[in-house]
Tab-separated table of C-alpha atoms and ligand atoms in Angstrom:
chain	number	residue	atom	x	y	z
A	1	MET	CA	38.925	-41.828	34.574
A	2	LEU	CA	37.509	-38.840	32.707
A	3	PRO	CA	36.413	-39.462	29.114
A	4	ASN	CA	38.562	-37.519	26.666
A	5	LEU	CA	37.234	-34.793	24.364
A	6	LYS	CA	37.163	-37.020	21.326
A	7	GLU	CA	34.862	-39.455	23.095
A	8	ILE	CA	32.470	-36.679	24.160
A	9	GLY	CA	32.500	-35.296	20.642
A	10	ASP	CA	31.699	-38.681	19.210
A	11	LYS	CA	28.831	-39.145	21.679
A	12	ILE	CA	27.286	-35.905	20.433
A	13	THR	CA	27.863	-36.342	16.727
A	14	GLN	CA	27.625	-40.095	16.218
A	15	ASN	CA	23.888	-40.556	16.563
A	16	ASP	CA	20.833	-40.383	14.353
A	17	VAL	CA	19.546	-37.051	15.634
A	18	TRP	CA	22.768	-35.169	14.910
A	19	LYS	CA	23.313	-36.876	11.595
A	20	SER	CA	19.796	-36.155	10.419
A	21	ILE	CA	20.450	-32.439	10.864
A	22	PHE	CA	24.132	-32.118	9.896
A	23	ARG	CA	24.744	-34.500	7.029
A	24	HIS	CA	28.379	-33.804	6.301
A	25	ARG	CA	31.461	-33.707	8.432
A	26	TYR	CA	34.015	-30.997	8.695
A	27	GLU	CA	36.701	-32.053	6.210
A	28	ASP	CA	37.905	-28.798	4.679
A	29	THR	CA	37.785	-29.996	1.107
A	30	SER	CA	36.148	-28.167	-1.741
A	31	ARG	CA	33.729	-31.047	-2.354
A	32	ASN	CA	32.685	-31.318	1.286
A	33	ARG	CA	32.098	-27.590	1.611
A	34	MET	CA	29.819	-27.652	-1.418
A	35	LEU	CA	27.915	-30.629	-0.031
A	36	GLN	CA	27.428	-28.833	3.260
A	37	VAL	CA	25.842	-25.881	1.530
A	38	LEU	CA	23.764	-27.964	-0.851
A	39	SER	CA	22.258	-30.270	1.749
A	40	ASN	CA	21.279	-27.628	4.297
A	41	VAL	CA	17.919	-25.990	3.864
A	42	TRP	CA	19.173	-22.611	5.111
A	43	LEU	CA	22.562	-22.531	3.464
A	44	HIS	CA	21.385	-23.787	0.085
A	45	ILE	CA	20.008	-20.325	-0.597
A	46	HIS	CA	23.637	-19.404	-1.266
A	47	PRO	CA	25.441	-20.590	-4.357
A	48	THR	CA	27.984	-23.292	-3.530
A	49	THR	CA	30.760	-21.148	-4.917
A	50	VAL	CA	30.987	-17.410	-4.681
A	51	THR	CA	33.508	-15.388	-6.626
A	52	LYS	CA	35.634	-12.779	-4.977
A	53	GLY	CA	33.739	-9.959	-6.673
A	54	ASN	CA	30.453	-11.197	-5.276
A	55	ILE	CA	31.478	-10.698	-1.687
A	56	ASN	CA	33.119	-7.367	-2.373
A	57	ILE	CA	31.124	-5.154	-0.012
A	58	SER	CA	31.758	-1.946	-1.935
A	59	PHE	CA	29.960	-3.340	-4.965
A	60	THR	CA	26.524	-3.978	-3.434
A	61	TRP	CA	26.981	-2.339	-0.018
A	62	CYS	CA	24.678	-5.224	0.847
A	63	LEU	CA	21.807	-2.810	0.337
A	64	GLY	CA	19.388	-5.445	-0.934
A	65	GLY	CA	20.435	-7.694	1.918
A	66	LEU	CA	19.896	-4.860	4.391
A	67	THR	CA	16.434	-4.248	2.948
A	68	PHE	CA	15.627	-7.915	3.395
A	69	PHE	CA	16.956	-7.880	6.943
A	70	VAL	CA	14.829	-4.852	7.807
A	71	PHE	CA	11.824	-6.561	6.208
A	72	LEU	CA	12.320	-9.607	8.433
A	73	PHE	CA	12.691	-7.327	11.443
A	74	GLU	CA	9.443	-5.562	10.539
A	75	THR	CA	7.690	-8.904	10.193
A	76	LEU	CA	8.824	-9.981	13.653
A	77	THR	CA	8.010	-6.712	15.457
A	78	GLY	CA	4.795	-6.324	13.441
A	79	VAL	CA	3.474	-9.708	14.507
A	80	LEU	CA	4.274	-8.829	18.129
A	81	LEU	CA	2.439	-5.507	17.787
A	82	MET	CA	-0.594	-7.384	16.445
A	83	PHE	CA	-0.997	-8.998	19.859
A	84	TYR	CA	-1.936	-5.618	21.350
A	85	TYR	CA	-3.269	-3.459	18.539
A	86	THR	CA	-6.973	-3.492	17.565
A	87	PRO	CA	-7.948	-2.013	14.175
A	88	ASP	CA	-11.048	-0.357	15.603
A	89	VAL	CA	-11.635	3.400	15.476
A	90	ASN	CA	-12.435	3.514	19.177
A	91	ARG	CA	-9.407	1.541	20.282
A	92	ALA	CA	-6.572	1.961	17.793
A	93	TYR	CA	-5.237	5.245	19.127
A	94	ALA	CA	-5.494	4.126	22.769
A	95	ASP	CA	-3.779	0.817	21.979
A	96	MET	CA	-0.966	2.716	20.288
A	97	LEU	CA	-0.609	4.996	23.347
A	98	ASP	CA	-0.526	1.980	25.658
A	99	LEU	CA	2.316	0.539	23.633
A	100	SER	CA	4.165	3.860	23.579
A	101	ASN	CA	3.739	4.370	27.307
A	102	ASN	CA	5.050	0.931	28.150
A	103	ALA	CA	1.735	-0.350	29.460
A	104	ILE	CA	3.044	-3.480	27.773
A	105	PRO	CA	6.566	-4.641	28.632
A	106	LEU	CA	8.884	-3.594	25.788
A	107	GLY	CA	5.904	-1.852	24.145
A	108	ARG	CA	7.692	1.400	23.419
A	109	LEU	CA	10.767	-0.367	22.088
A	110	LEU	CA	8.579	-2.484	19.817
A	111	ARG	CA	6.546	0.353	18.417
A	112	ASN	CA	9.419	2.754	17.967
A	113	THR	CA	11.701	0.218	16.326
A	114	HIS	CA	8.864	-0.920	14.059
A	115	ARG	CA	8.316	2.662	12.973
A	116	TRP	CA	11.975	3.570	12.524
A	117	ALA	CA	12.706	0.339	10.681
A	118	GLY	CA	9.773	1.128	8.407
A	119	HIS	CA	11.422	4.408	7.476
A	120	ALA	CA	14.762	2.629	7.155
A	121	MET	CA	13.352	0.090	4.704
A	122	VAL	CA	12.139	2.837	2.382
A	123	ILE	CA	15.608	4.397	2.509
A	124	THR	CA	17.553	1.167	1.981
A	125	VAL	CA	15.344	0.023	-0.875
A	126	CYS	CA	15.864	3.374	-2.630
A	127	PHE	CA	19.615	3.186	-2.170
A	128	HIS	CA	19.583	-0.439	-3.352
A	129	MET	CA	17.819	0.655	-6.525
A	130	LEU	CA	20.290	3.480	-6.950
A	131	ARG	CA	23.183	1.040	-6.559
A	132	VAL	CA	21.709	-1.362	-9.117
A	133	PHE	CA	21.278	1.559	-11.495
A	134	LEU	CA	24.765	3.000	-10.991
A	135	THR	CA	26.502	-0.363	-11.445
A	136	GLY	CA	24.398	-1.018	-14.556
A	137	SER	CA	23.164	-4.248	-12.987
A	138	TYR	CA	19.722	-3.848	-14.562
A	139	LYS	CA	21.144	-4.798	-17.985
A	140	ALA	CA	20.645	-8.186	-19.652
A	141	PRO	CA	20.110	-10.800	-18.341
A	142	ARG	CA	18.787	-9.012	-15.240
A	143	GLN	CA	15.927	-6.973	-16.742
A	144	PHE	CA	13.419	-9.375	-15.247
A	145	ASN	CA	14.799	-8.850	-11.757
A	146	TRP	CA	14.760	-5.089	-12.265
A	147	VAL	CA	11.039	-5.292	-12.996
A	148	VAL	CA	10.468	-7.516	-9.951
A	149	GLY	CA	12.451	-4.914	-8.028
A	150	VAL	CA	10.245	-2.064	-9.204
A	151	ILE	CA	7.179	-3.931	-7.925
A	152	LEU	CA	8.992	-4.547	-4.624
A	153	LEU	CA	9.695	-0.822	-4.382
A	154	VAL	CA	6.011	-0.013	-4.869
A	155	LEU	CA	5.016	-2.638	-2.296
A	156	THR	CA	7.514	-1.182	0.186
A	157	LEU	CA	6.002	2.276	-0.263
A	158	LEU	CA	2.489	0.882	0.091
A	159	LEU	CA	3.467	-0.923	3.295
A	160	SER	CA	4.753	2.352	4.644
A	161	PHE	CA	1.592	4.162	3.529
A	162	THR	CA	-0.902	1.690	4.989
A	163	GLY	CA	1.016	1.494	8.267
A	164	TYR	CA	0.846	5.262	8.607
A	165	LEU	CA	-2.921	5.220	9.187
A	166	LEU	CA	-2.917	2.551	11.893
A	167	PRO	CA	-2.090	4.775	14.936
A	168	TRP	CA	-5.305	6.642	13.992
A	169	ASP	CA	-3.675	9.939	14.972
A	170	GLN	CA	-3.861	13.328	13.266
A	171	LEU	CA	-0.631	12.832	11.346
A	172	GLY	CA	-1.661	9.540	9.796
A	173	TYR	CA	-5.282	10.522	9.286
A	174	TRP	CA	-4.438	13.583	7.198
A	175	ALA	CA	-1.575	11.883	5.391
A	176	ILE	CA	-3.994	9.189	4.237
A	177	THR	CA	-6.566	11.876	3.399
A	178	VAL	CA	-4.059	13.575	1.126
A	179	GLY	CA	-2.676	10.315	-0.292
A	180	THR	CA	-6.025	8.780	-1.158
A	181	ASN	CA	-7.209	12.047	-2.672
A	182	MET	CA	-4.196	11.817	-4.952
A	183	ALA	CA	-5.394	8.304	-5.856
A	184	GLY	CA	-8.761	9.927	-6.611
A	185	ALA	CA	-7.029	11.935	-9.345
A	186	THR	CA	-5.606	8.881	-11.145
A	187	PRO	CA	-6.345	8.938	-14.885
A	188	PHE	CA	-8.922	6.281	-15.923
A	189	ALA	CA	-9.462	5.243	-12.291
A	190	GLY	CA	-10.180	8.196	-10.002
A	191	TYR	CA	-13.304	10.327	-9.795
A	192	GLN	CA	-11.317	13.565	-10.048
A	193	GLY	CA	-8.875	12.324	-12.649
A	194	PRO	CA	-8.837	12.729	-16.427
A	195	PHE	CA	-11.619	10.777	-18.229
A	196	ALA	CA	-13.611	10.292	-15.003
A	197	GLU	CA	-16.802	11.468	-16.707
A	198	LEU	CA	-16.200	9.270	-19.723
A	199	PHE	CA	-15.992	6.136	-17.565
A	200	GLY	CA	-18.669	7.277	-15.114
A	201	PHE	CA	-16.427	7.429	-12.058
A	202	THR	CA	-17.966	9.160	-9.068
A	203	ILE	CA	-16.913	9.433	-5.448
A	204	ASP	CA	-18.584	6.113	-4.637
A	205	ASN	CA	-17.236	3.838	-7.358
A	206	ASP	CA	-13.668	4.908	-8.135
A	207	ILE	CA	-10.280	3.614	-7.010
A	208	ARG	CA	-10.226	5.854	-3.943
A	209	PHE	CA	-13.507	4.325	-2.842
A	210	GLY	CA	-12.065	0.855	-3.381
A	211	LEU	CA	-9.093	1.714	-1.176
A	212	LEU	CA	-11.112	3.332	1.617
A	213	GLY	CA	-14.208	1.139	1.505
A	214	GLY	CA	-16.255	4.336	1.688
A	215	THR	CA	-16.366	7.933	0.526
A	216	SER	CA	-14.318	9.210	3.464
A	217	ILE	CA	-11.853	7.838	5.995
A	218	GLN	CA	-13.966	5.902	8.493
A	219	ALA	CA	-13.862	2.516	10.192
A	220	PRO	CA	-13.714	0.513	6.911
A	221	ALA	CA	-10.614	2.457	5.820
A	222	LEU	CA	-8.800	1.619	9.053
A	223	LEU	CA	-9.695	-2.043	8.747
A	224	ARG	CA	-8.602	-2.146	5.111
A	225	ALA	CA	-5.307	-0.457	5.867
A	226	TYR	CA	-4.769	-3.016	8.625
A	227	VAL	CA	-5.489	-6.072	6.493
A	228	TRP	CA	-3.362	-4.814	3.587
A	229	HIS	CA	-0.575	-3.802	5.955
A	230	CYS	CA	-0.458	-7.010	8.006
A	231	ILE	CA	-1.382	-9.661	5.449
A	232	GLY	CA	-1.884	-8.623	1.827
A	233	LEU	CA	1.205	-6.532	1.170
A	234	PRO	CA	3.736	-8.530	3.251
A	235	ALA	CA	2.563	-11.752	1.580
A	236	MET	CA	2.972	-10.251	-1.885
A	237	ALA	CA	6.337	-8.711	-1.000
A	238	GLY	CA	7.557	-11.960	0.580
A	239	GLY	CA	6.571	-13.966	-2.488
A	240	LEU	CA	8.266	-11.523	-4.842
A	241	MET	CA	11.406	-11.495	-2.673
A	242	MET	CA	11.698	-15.269	-3.129
A	243	LEU	CA	11.405	-14.725	-6.872
A	244	HIS	CA	13.957	-11.894	-6.658
A	245	PHE	CA	16.501	-14.045	-4.808
A	246	TRP	CA	15.935	-17.029	-7.049
A	247	ARG	CA	16.667	-14.864	-10.091
A	248	ILE	CA	19.807	-13.470	-8.439
A	249	ARG	CA	21.053	-17.034	-8.024
A	250	LYS	CA	20.178	-17.952	-11.588
A	251	ASP	CA	21.591	-14.821	-13.208
A	252	GLY	CA	24.581	-14.569	-10.905
A	253	PHE	CA	25.790	-11.343	-9.385
A	254	SER	CA	26.681	-8.708	-11.899
A	255	GLY	CA	29.942	-7.865	-10.131
A	256	GLN	CA	32.189	-10.425	-11.756
A	257	LEU	CA	35.737	-11.561	-10.875
B	1	MET	CA	-0.700	-47.094	-56.899
B	2	PRO	CA	-1.706	-44.483	-54.297
B	3	GLN	CA	1.057	-42.268	-53.152
B	4	VAL	CA	1.826	-42.129	-49.442
B	5	THR	CA	1.582	-38.460	-48.517
B	6	MET	CA	0.678	-38.506	-44.846
B	7	GLY	CA	3.586	-36.305	-43.817
B	8	ALA	CA	2.829	-33.736	-46.453
B	9	GLU	CA	-0.861	-33.636	-45.578
B	10	LYS	CA	-0.119	-33.015	-41.955
B	11	LYS	CA	2.136	-30.163	-42.897
B	12	ALA	CA	-0.608	-28.577	-44.971
B	13	GLU	CA	-2.918	-28.835	-41.983
B	14	GLU	CA	-0.463	-27.036	-39.747
B	15	VAL	CA	0.061	-24.281	-42.264
B	16	GLY	CA	-3.662	-23.580	-42.569
B	17	GLY	CA	-5.007	-20.789	-40.341
B	18	ILE	CA	-7.645	-21.271	-37.655
B	19	TRP	CA	-10.329	-21.341	-40.350
B	20	THR	CA	-8.843	-24.274	-42.223
B	21	SER	CA	-7.491	-26.344	-39.359
B	22	ARG	CA	-10.138	-27.763	-37.108
B	23	ARG	CA	-7.729	-28.568	-34.334
B	24	SER	CA	-6.212	-25.100	-33.959
B	25	PHE	CA	-9.667	-23.565	-34.170
B	26	PHE	CA	-10.878	-25.598	-31.206
B	27	THR	CA	-7.647	-24.972	-29.312
B	28	LEU	CA	-8.084	-21.234	-29.733
B	29	ALA	CA	-11.797	-21.368	-28.960
B	30	GLY	CA	-11.096	-23.361	-25.804
B	31	TRP	CA	-8.502	-20.890	-24.606
B	32	GLY	CA	-10.757	-18.011	-25.523
B	33	ILE	CA	-13.650	-19.316	-23.445
B	34	PHE	CA	-11.331	-20.162	-20.564
B	35	LEU	CA	-9.722	-16.710	-20.485
B	36	ALA	CA	-13.056	-14.937	-20.926
B	37	THR	CA	-14.447	-16.827	-17.930
B	38	ILE	CA	-11.408	-16.027	-15.790
B	39	GLY	CA	-11.641	-12.409	-16.928
B	40	ALA	CA	-15.307	-12.189	-15.995
B	41	TYR	CA	-14.648	-13.573	-12.531
B	42	LEU	CA	-11.671	-11.255	-12.037
B	43	TRP	CA	-13.812	-8.301	-13.022
B	44	ASN	CA	-16.435	-9.379	-10.519
B	45	LEU	CA	-13.720	-9.587	-7.899
B	46	LEU	CA	-11.697	-6.464	-8.663
B	47	GLY	CA	-13.977	-4.358	-10.877
B	48	THR	CA	-15.861	-1.288	-9.751
B	49	THR	CA	-18.885	-3.359	-8.758
B	50	GLY	CA	-16.749	-6.082	-7.216
B	51	PHE	CA	-15.630	-7.272	-3.852
B	52	PHE	CA	-13.840	-4.090	-2.795
B	53	PHE	CA	-16.892	-1.904	-3.435
B	54	PRO	CA	-19.497	-2.407	-0.693
B	55	LYS	CA	-23.112	-1.739	-1.646
B	56	VAL	CA	-24.160	-0.451	1.759
B	57	LEU	CA	-22.288	2.341	3.516
B	58	TYR	CA	-22.544	3.218	7.180
B	59	GLU	CA	-21.601	6.848	6.775
B	60	PRO	CA	-23.185	9.959	8.302
B	61	SER	CA	-26.129	11.327	6.328
B	62	LYS	CA	-25.262	14.026	3.797
B	63	ARG	CA	-28.325	15.999	4.838
B	64	PHE	CA	-28.543	17.194	8.414
B	65	ALA	CA	-30.020	19.910	10.634
B	66	VAL	CA	-27.526	22.144	12.432
B	67	GLY	CA	-29.794	24.116	14.789
B	68	TYR	CA	-31.968	27.223	14.747
B	69	PRO	CA	-30.790	30.238	12.738
B	70	GLN	CA	-30.741	32.410	15.856
B	71	ASP	CA	-28.144	30.034	17.398
B	72	PHE	CA	-25.581	31.470	14.978
B	73	PRO	CA	-24.309	34.937	15.975
B	74	ASP	CA	-24.545	37.675	13.378
B	75	HIS	CA	-21.421	38.327	11.248
B	76	SER	CA	-19.884	35.051	12.343
B	77	VAL	CA	-18.266	31.967	10.882
B	78	VAL	CA	-19.224	28.965	13.012
B	79	THR	CA	-17.140	25.833	12.653
B	80	LEU	CA	-19.063	22.534	12.753
B	81	LYS	CA	-16.073	20.232	12.998
B	82	ALA	CA	-17.808	16.864	12.976
B	83	ARG	CA	-19.893	17.861	9.946
B	84	ARG	CA	-16.940	19.418	8.138
B	85	VAL	CA	-18.833	22.649	7.325
B	86	PHE	CA	-18.736	26.324	8.243
B	87	VAL	CA	-21.988	28.190	8.736
B	88	VAL	CA	-21.472	31.788	7.630
B	89	ARG	CA	-24.047	34.345	8.761
B	90	GLU	CA	-24.257	37.911	7.471
B	91	GLY	CA	-27.345	39.631	8.868
B	92	ASN	CA	-30.198	37.342	7.883
B	93	ALA	CA	-28.308	35.603	5.074
B	94	PHE	CA	-26.856	32.108	5.675
B	95	GLN	CA	-24.358	30.058	3.735
B	96	ALA	CA	-22.759	26.655	4.316
B	97	ILE	CA	-19.144	26.393	3.166
B	98	SER	CA	-17.209	23.124	3.008
B	99	MET	CA	-14.196	22.625	5.296
B	100	ILE	CA	-12.545	20.323	2.769
B	101	CYS	CA	-9.563	21.957	1.092
B	102	GLN	CA	-9.753	21.838	-2.695
B	103	HIS	CA	-6.095	20.894	-2.930
B	104	LEU	CA	-5.932	17.417	-1.373
B	105	GLY	CA	-8.721	17.344	1.146
B	106	CYS	CA	-7.361	18.527	4.490
B	107	ALA	CA	-9.658	20.471	6.815
B	108	VAL	CA	-9.226	24.243	6.483
B	109	HIS	CA	-9.780	26.436	9.526
B	110	TRP	CA	-11.227	29.915	9.961
B	111	THR	CA	-8.666	32.485	11.111
B	112	GLU	CA	-10.728	35.230	12.765
B	113	GLU	CA	-7.923	37.853	12.920
B	114	LYS	CA	-7.196	37.657	9.208
B	115	GLY	CA	-10.770	36.905	8.150
B	116	ILE	CA	-9.711	34.055	5.852
B	117	PHE	CA	-9.782	30.257	5.684
B	118	GLU	CA	-6.356	28.586	5.891
B	119	CYS	CA	-5.256	25.035	5.214
B	120	PRO	CA	-2.613	23.545	7.543
B	121	CYS	CA	-1.390	20.970	5.030
B	122	HIS	CA	0.157	22.927	2.146
B	123	GLY	CA	-0.849	26.501	2.900
B	124	SER	CA	-3.847	27.140	0.679
B	125	LYS	CA	-5.807	30.271	1.650
B	126	TYR	CA	-9.396	31.277	0.852
B	127	TYR	CA	-11.365	34.485	1.341
B	128	LYS	CA	-14.443	34.497	3.528
B	129	ASP	CA	-16.593	33.688	0.493
B	130	GLY	CA	-14.518	30.554	-0.126
B	131	VAL	CA	-12.560	31.842	-3.121
B	132	ASN	CA	-8.961	30.621	-3.178
B	133	PHE	CA	-6.213	33.224	-3.382
B	134	ALA	CA	-2.984	31.510	-2.261
B	135	GLY	CA	-1.385	28.097	-2.177
B	136	PRO	CA	-1.950	25.067	-4.397
B	137	ALA	CA	-5.768	24.968	-4.189
B	138	PRO	CA	-7.132	24.995	-7.771
B	139	ARG	CA	-10.693	26.203	-7.071
B	140	PRO	CA	-12.911	27.761	-4.380
B	141	LEU	CA	-14.327	25.822	-1.442
B	142	TYR	CA	-17.673	24.148	-2.132
B	143	HIS	CA	-20.848	25.864	-1.032
B	144	PHE	CA	-23.594	23.501	0.071
B	145	HIS	CA	-27.335	23.751	-0.263
B	146	THR	CA	-29.092	25.243	2.769
B	147	SER	CA	-32.784	25.269	3.643
B	148	LEU	CA	-35.153	25.483	6.590
B	149	SER	CA	-36.868	22.430	8.004
B	150	ASP	CA	-40.517	22.432	9.008
B	151	ASP	CA	-39.624	23.105	12.621
B	152	GLY	CA	-37.485	26.062	11.617
B	153	LYS	CA	-34.039	24.517	11.785
B	154	LEU	CA	-31.239	25.230	9.355
B	155	VAL	CA	-30.644	22.163	7.150
B	156	ILE	CA	-27.482	21.582	5.138
B	157	ASP	CA	-27.246	19.130	2.254
B	158	THR	CA	-23.631	18.337	1.359
B	159	SER	CA	-24.679	16.249	-1.635
B	160	GLN	CA	-25.848	19.438	-3.366
B	161	ILE	CA	-23.172	21.916	-4.371
B	162	VAL	CA	-24.546	25.384	-5.149
B	163	GLU	CA	-23.137	28.611	-6.641
B	164	ARG	CA	-21.164	30.942	-4.405
B	165	GLU	CA	-23.740	33.673	-4.724
B	166	ARG	CA	-26.614	31.608	-3.364
B	167	LYS	CA	-27.642	32.548	0.172
B	168	LEU	CA	-30.481	31.458	2.383
B	169	VAL	CA	-32.210	34.654	3.472
B	170	ILE	CA	-34.509	34.304	6.464
C	1	HEM	C1	11.868	-5.170	-0.876
C	1	HEM	C2	12.775	-4.780	-1.647
C	1	HEM	C3	14.045	-5.484	-2.128
C	1	HEM	C4	14.796	-6.482	-1.531
C	1	HEM	C5	14.558	-7.146	-0.182
C	1	HEM	C6	15.895	-6.761	-2.440
C	1	HEM	C7	16.907	-7.683	-2.192
C	1	HEM	C8	18.012	-7.885	-3.014
C	1	HEM	C9	19.199	-8.589	-2.636
C	1	HEM	C10	19.464	-9.259	-1.291
C	1	HEM	C11	20.051	-8.549	-3.706
C	1	HEM	C12	21.487	-9.095	-3.750
C	1	HEM	C13	22.501	-7.958	-3.983
C	1	HEM	C14	22.478	-6.847	-2.970
C	1	HEM	O1	22.385	-7.133	-1.762
C	1	HEM	O2	22.521	-5.674	-3.396
C	1	HEM	C15	19.365	-7.868	-4.788
C	1	HEM	C16	19.871	-7.679	-6.079
C	1	HEM	C17	19.193	-7.017	-7.116
C	1	HEM	N1	18.071	-6.209	-6.971
C	1	HEM	FE1	16.944	-6.121	-5.292
C	1	HEM	N2	15.765	-5.979	-3.566
C	1	HEM	C18	14.658	-5.178	-3.407
C	1	HEM	C19	14.210	-4.207	-4.295
C	1	HEM	C20	14.774	-3.956	-5.550
C	1	HEM	C21	14.454	-2.812	-6.396
C	1	HEM	C22	13.517	-1.675	-6.016
C	1	HEM	C23	15.185	-2.970	-7.557
C	1	HEM	C24	15.195	-2.097	-8.783
C	1	HEM	C25	14.156	-1.575	-9.339
C	1	HEM	C26	15.931	-4.212	-7.447
C	1	HEM	C27	16.741	-4.754	-8.434
C	1	HEM	C28	17.733	-5.692	-8.196
C	1	HEM	C29	18.634	-6.215	-9.206
C	1	HEM	C30	18.588	-5.911	-10.739
C	1	HEM	C31	19.550	-7.060	-8.524
C	1	HEM	C32	20.726	-7.823	-9.132
C	1	HEM	C33	21.945	-6.921	-8.920
C	1	HEM	C34	23.260	-7.539	-9.299
C	1	HEM	O3	23.283	-8.666	-9.803
C	1	HEM	O4	24.247	-6.823	-9.088
C	1	HEM	N3	15.680	-4.770	-6.218
C	1	HEM	N4	18.123	-7.463	-4.334
C	2	FES	S1	-4.723	19.961	1.272
C	2	FES	FE1	-5.049	22.059	1.690
C	2	FES	S2	-3.271	22.931	0.836
C	2	FES	FE2	-2.963	20.830	0.351
């Protein structure tokens, strides 16, 4: 005779492996639902109770969430790109072309989505900031998270900027030329900026030099852009995002009721 | 009979500034030394002589020979792309003009038909003598020092910026 569904279900769920992963059963009671969220490493990021206003899509448009999603997507595609891209002046451009021309299975999809998603992240983070501003969500007690957010915005722009140089093509090369020359005009830090003489900044000891690792865009600049783009900036942004989300949980969403 | 005033004494100690209370003086001094040490290490890491500022650069020399004067046709502007300079010859007078745009550093190019230098990035324009006349560029293109080497080659030194009027007459 065939075993009935209940028996099969019990076979699957009544053992140590299952119970060590899913610690609570399905009873649809308020207490059990909270326990499910609390005891699961993924779900516990959510509060155990969410008010109606918090899930109202037209309050946040989920713009911060979208930014985070795009960031995760960039991390995934970026790591895959790292398998084929070499940050070397003689190889970078050719590696990028190989990816674009599908010399690597899914190469073009990877590179193009990584690039478009990079643009998308800049857009979503700006709209997220605009939303927070328009709903007045930066007010007490959320000033701290606003400041964390401003740093996240800067990191997002820097990620975009450093990634721009990596194809080692004309577009990126001259964009970084222009961008780092702007850095060279920073007050108190750049060799062409105000007070450069006072502090003794010259082309080989100012902030532009520190970014490029030289006086012009050469191999060290490509390597630096690569390390900042793939490790330094994502690590900082990831850490600050944890802080950002933790504060959101502690302060609660601003859209009440 | 001596009065018991321990509580009151302690209070007086707390009220005293760092000069009167030994404990807060040492606490402050300890923190001061600790933070100064951290600061010194941070400066060595991030400062202008720190980790991000290499002491040896593998960059092309700023002084280089570009060939014999007769290699450059009369009344011409020759573009030396890799060196980022133009060699301008008028009769037997030579000048080296920088390709680097004075706005934000793109490479300007020589437009023969118009007889001017143009920047592709934000549209700065310069006359043949390097003086800016359109676009965001704030000042003329640099003119570099030129000389002749012992074997008669034209030598340009991009670490020496000279006045616009200076020409190497051969
Ligand atoms: C990498 C960039 C960022 C990520 C991934 C991110 C993520 C998020 C997420 C998921 C939320 C929950 C609400 C929502 O989805 O809108 C949120 C809320 C918030 N964000 Fe961001 N954010 C980023 C940048 C920023 C920036 C640039 C600002 C402002 C300068 C900012 C300020 C805030 C504030 C104040 C809240 C609380 C809003 C409320 O309670 O209504 N964040 N963020
Ligand atoms: S860099 Fe030449 S016009 Fe801006």
